[in-house]
Amino acid sequence: MPDNWRSLVSDWDELRHGYHAGDKDETVRGCARRLDMKAPGPEGDPVLFWTLGMLMLAPYVAFANPGPGVENEVVAVLSRVARRDDGRTCAHDWHPYEADVDDVLERLPAHLEVLSSPMNQALDDLLREDLLPEDYLDELDEQAEPSNLSAPEILARWQCPRTAPGFARAALDYLGATVR
């Protein structure tokens, strides 16, 4: 994640809630540009971070009447990220993008705090609630993933290469768009 990730997440969350004082369209375009630069890169690039940024900004793009071309730019870059998952398989039955998008958005700043900290990832007392909304976990059958997963197992799903494309598709769904 970039060094200024907390400031970026704060701006995105403010915009999502409708009280961002800065240039809203430029905030969205800045995130889209950064994601566009990272999307074709290797798996080690912070594609997930910028994709989650676009997910946080999706409510603004969907409902706040952004300026000309903003939505098209967002849909185009999210589509490129979503297509990275074509034909890819993994050993996981479940990924975080399968949780309710609005629940994820509410807890995303806290989840990013955990995801950004190698120290937190190494702790034995990392809780599942640190990585997924507790309400979401409470609603699941005890035998179904992710309710039966440990926090390190959930963290592995966040780090899976399929997670960024999955969140890109979730953001596109939020926008009422399909992968182009």
Short mmCIF file of C-alpha atoms in Angstrom, two decimals:
data_model
loop_
_atom_site.label_atom_id
_atom_site.label_comp_id
_atom_site.label_asym_id
_atom_site.label_seq_id
_atom_site.Cartn_x
_atom_site.Cartn_y
_atom_site.Cartn_z
CA MET A 1 0.00 0.00 0.00
CA PRO A 2 1.18 3.53 -0.57
CA ASP A 3 2.57 5.43 2.41
CA ASN A 4 -0.38 7.85 2.41
CA TRP A 5 -3.02 5.10 2.31
CA ARG A 6 -4.80 6.29 5.45
CA SER A 7 -5.30 9.76 3.96
CA LEU A 8 -6.55 8.27 0.70
CA VAL A 9 -8.98 5.95 2.48
CA SER A 10 -10.24 8.87 4.57
CA ASP A 11 -10.89 10.91 1.41
CA TRP A 12 -12.64 7.97 -0.27
CA ASP A 13 -14.78 7.29 2.79
CA GLU A 14 -15.73 10.99 3.04
CA LEU A 15 -16.71 10.98 -0.62
CA ARG A 16 -18.72 7.78 -0.17
CA HIS A 17 -20.64 9.44 2.65
CA GLY A 18 -21.14 12.66 0.67
CA TYR A 19 -19.10 15.13 2.67
CA HIS A 20 -15.73 15.23 0.90
CA ALA A 21 -14.63 18.85 0.56
CA GLY A 22 -12.09 18.28 -2.22
CA ASP A 23 -12.53 17.83 -5.95
CA LYS A 24 -14.73 14.75 -6.01
CA ASP A 25 -14.27 13.84 -9.65
CA GLU A 26 -10.51 14.28 -9.41
CA THR A 27 -10.44 12.02 -6.36
CA VAL A 28 -12.23 9.31 -8.36
CA ARG A 29 -10.09 9.84 -11.45
CA GLY A 30 -6.90 9.77 -9.36
CA CYS A 31 -7.82 6.37 -7.93
CA ALA A 32 -8.82 5.10 -11.39
CA ARG A 33 -5.49 6.28 -12.87
CA ARG A 34 -3.50 4.57 -10.12
CA LEU A 35 -5.47 1.35 -10.57
CA ASP A 36 -5.01 1.56 -14.32
CA MET A 37 -1.24 1.86 -13.86
CA LYS A 38 -1.15 -1.14 -11.51
CA ALA A 39 -3.71 -3.41 -13.18
CA PRO A 40 -1.44 -4.83 -15.88
CA GLY A 41 1.43 -5.29 -13.43
CA PRO A 42 2.63 -8.36 -11.59
CA GLU A 43 0.69 -9.89 -8.73
CA GLY A 44 2.85 -8.05 -6.20
CA ASP A 45 1.52 -4.64 -7.23
CA PRO A 46 -1.12 -3.10 -4.95
CA VAL A 47 -3.98 -3.82 -7.33
CA LEU A 48 -6.23 -4.90 -4.47
CA PHE A 49 -5.76 -1.60 -2.61
CA TRP A 50 -6.72 0.55 -5.63
CA THR A 51 -9.58 -1.80 -6.51
CA LEU A 52 -10.94 -1.44 -2.98
CA GLY A 53 -10.60 2.32 -3.44
CA MET A 54 -12.76 2.13 -6.54
CA LEU A 55 -15.26 0.02 -4.58
CA MET A 56 -15.40 2.73 -1.89
CA LEU A 57 -15.94 5.37 -4.58
CA ALA A 58 -18.61 3.38 -6.46
CA PRO A 59 -21.53 4.86 -4.45
CA TYR A 60 -20.46 8.37 -5.44
CA VAL A 61 -20.10 7.36 -9.09
CA ALA A 62 -23.44 5.51 -9.05
CA PHE A 63 -25.59 8.07 -7.24
CA ALA A 64 -23.98 11.52 -7.08
CA ASN A 65 -23.98 12.51 -10.74
CA PRO A 66 -20.22 12.79 -11.36
CA GLY A 67 -18.86 14.88 -14.21
CA PRO A 68 -18.67 13.83 -17.85
CA GLY A 69 -16.61 10.74 -18.52
CA VAL A 70 -15.99 9.79 -14.88
CA GLU A 71 -18.26 6.75 -14.87
CA ASN A 72 -16.91 5.51 -18.22
CA GLU A 73 -13.35 5.82 -16.93
CA VAL A 74 -14.22 3.89 -13.76
CA VAL A 75 -16.07 1.15 -15.64
CA ALA A 76 -13.20 0.76 -18.11
CA VAL A 77 -10.51 0.30 -15.47
CA LEU A 78 -12.66 -1.95 -13.29
CA SER A 79 -13.40 -4.09 -16.35
CA ARG A 80 -9.66 -4.51 -17.02
CA VAL A 81 -9.11 -5.67 -13.44
CA ALA A 82 -12.15 -7.98 -13.51
CA ARG A 83 -10.88 -9.66 -16.70
CA ARG A 84 -7.64 -10.66 -14.92
CA ASP A 85 -9.65 -13.48 -13.34
CA ASP A 86 -10.61 -15.11 -16.63
CA GLY A 87 -9.98 -18.83 -16.31
CA ARG A 88 -8.03 -18.48 -13.06
CA THR A 89 -8.65 -21.08 -10.40
CA CYS A 90 -7.54 -21.42 -6.80
CA ALA A 91 -8.04 -23.81 -3.91
CA HIS A 92 -10.41 -21.49 -2.02
CA ASP A 93 -14.15 -22.14 -1.89
CA TRP A 94 -14.86 -18.59 -0.72
CA HIS A 95 -13.39 -15.05 -1.06
CA PRO A 96 -14.12 -11.74 0.74
CA TYR A 97 -15.78 -10.21 -2.32
CA GLU A 98 -18.64 -12.68 -1.81
CA ALA A 99 -19.70 -10.88 1.39
CA ASP A 100 -22.37 -8.18 1.19
CA VAL A 101 -20.75 -5.17 -0.49
CA ASP A 102 -22.36 -2.62 1.82
CA ASP A 103 -21.16 -4.54 4.89
CA VAL A 104 -17.64 -4.68 3.45
CA LEU A 105 -17.74 -0.94 2.68
CA GLU A 106 -18.73 -0.08 6.25
CA ARG A 107 -15.78 -1.99 7.70
CA LEU A 108 -13.27 -1.48 4.90
CA PRO A 109 -11.13 1.20 6.58
CA ALA A 110 -10.68 -1.11 9.59
CA HIS A 111 -9.99 -4.11 7.35
CA LEU A 112 -7.35 -2.13 5.44
CA GLU A 113 -5.66 -1.31 8.73
CA VAL A 114 -5.28 -5.03 9.40
CA LEU A 115 -4.35 -5.89 5.81
CA SER A 116 -1.64 -3.21 5.74
CA SER A 117 0.09 -4.36 8.90
CA PRO A 118 2.46 -7.32 8.63
CA MET A 119 2.64 -7.27 12.43
CA ASN A 120 -1.12 -7.77 12.75
CA GLN A 121 -1.02 -10.52 10.16
CA ALA A 122 1.57 -12.41 12.20
CA LEU A 123 -0.27 -12.23 15.52
CA ASP A 124 -1.91 -15.39 16.79
CA ASP A 125 -4.79 -13.35 18.22
CA LEU A 126 -5.91 -11.95 14.87
CA LEU A 127 -9.69 -12.26 14.86
CA ARG A 128 -11.97 -13.19 11.98
CA GLU A 129 -13.92 -9.99 12.74
CA ASP A 130 -10.74 -8.04 11.93
CA LEU A 131 -11.10 -9.22 8.33
CA LEU A 132 -14.85 -9.55 7.74
CA PRO A 133 -17.98 -7.83 9.06
CA GLU A 134 -19.11 -9.59 12.24
CA ASP A 135 -22.77 -9.33 11.17
CA TYR A 136 -21.91 -11.20 7.98
CA LEU A 137 -20.15 -13.96 9.92
CA ASP A 138 -23.08 -14.26 12.35
CA GLU A 139 -25.53 -14.87 9.49
CA LEU A 140 -23.65 -17.85 8.09
CA ASP A 141 -24.19 -21.53 8.74
CA GLU A 142 -21.42 -22.75 11.05
CA GLN A 143 -20.31 -25.32 8.50
CA ALA A 144 -20.09 -22.89 5.57
CA GLU A 145 -17.03 -20.93 4.62
CA PRO A 146 -15.99 -18.43 5.92
CA SER A 147 -17.66 -19.13 9.29
CA ASN A 148 -15.50 -22.21 9.74
CA LEU A 149 -12.24 -20.47 8.77
CA SER A 150 -9.58 -19.12 11.09
CA ALA A 151 -8.42 -15.53 10.75
CA PRO A 152 -5.18 -16.58 8.96
CA GLU A 153 -7.28 -18.59 6.49
CA ILE A 154 -9.50 -15.55 5.84
CA LEU A 155 -6.38 -13.42 5.42
CA ALA A 156 -5.17 -15.88 2.76
CA ARG A 157 -8.44 -15.30 0.88
CA TRP A 158 -7.87 -11.52 1.00
CA GLN A 159 -4.41 -12.10 -0.46
CA CYS A 160 -5.60 -14.49 -3.19
CA PRO A 161 -5.02 -13.20 -6.74
CA ARG A 162 -8.74 -13.71 -7.45
CA THR A 163 -9.82 -11.20 -4.78
CA ALA A 164 -9.04 -7.96 -6.66
CA PRO A 165 -10.92 -9.10 -9.80
CA GLY A 166 -13.82 -10.21 -7.59
CA PHE A 167 -14.04 -6.81 -5.91
CA ALA A 168 -13.79 -5.14 -9.33
CA ARG A 169 -16.84 -7.15 -10.43
CA ALA A 170 -18.61 -6.20 -7.17
CA ALA A 171 -17.93 -2.50 -7.89
CA LEU A 172 -19.20 -2.93 -11.46
CA ASP A 173 -22.36 -4.55 -10.07
CA TYR A 174 -22.76 -1.61 -7.73
CA LEU A 175 -22.57 0.67 -10.76
CA GLY A 176 -25.04 -1.45 -12.70
CA ALA A 177 -22.34 -2.16 -15.29
CA THR A 178 -20.94 -5.35 -16.75
CA VAL A 179 -17.38 -6.29 -17.61
CA ARG A 180 -16.53 -4.75 -20.96
#
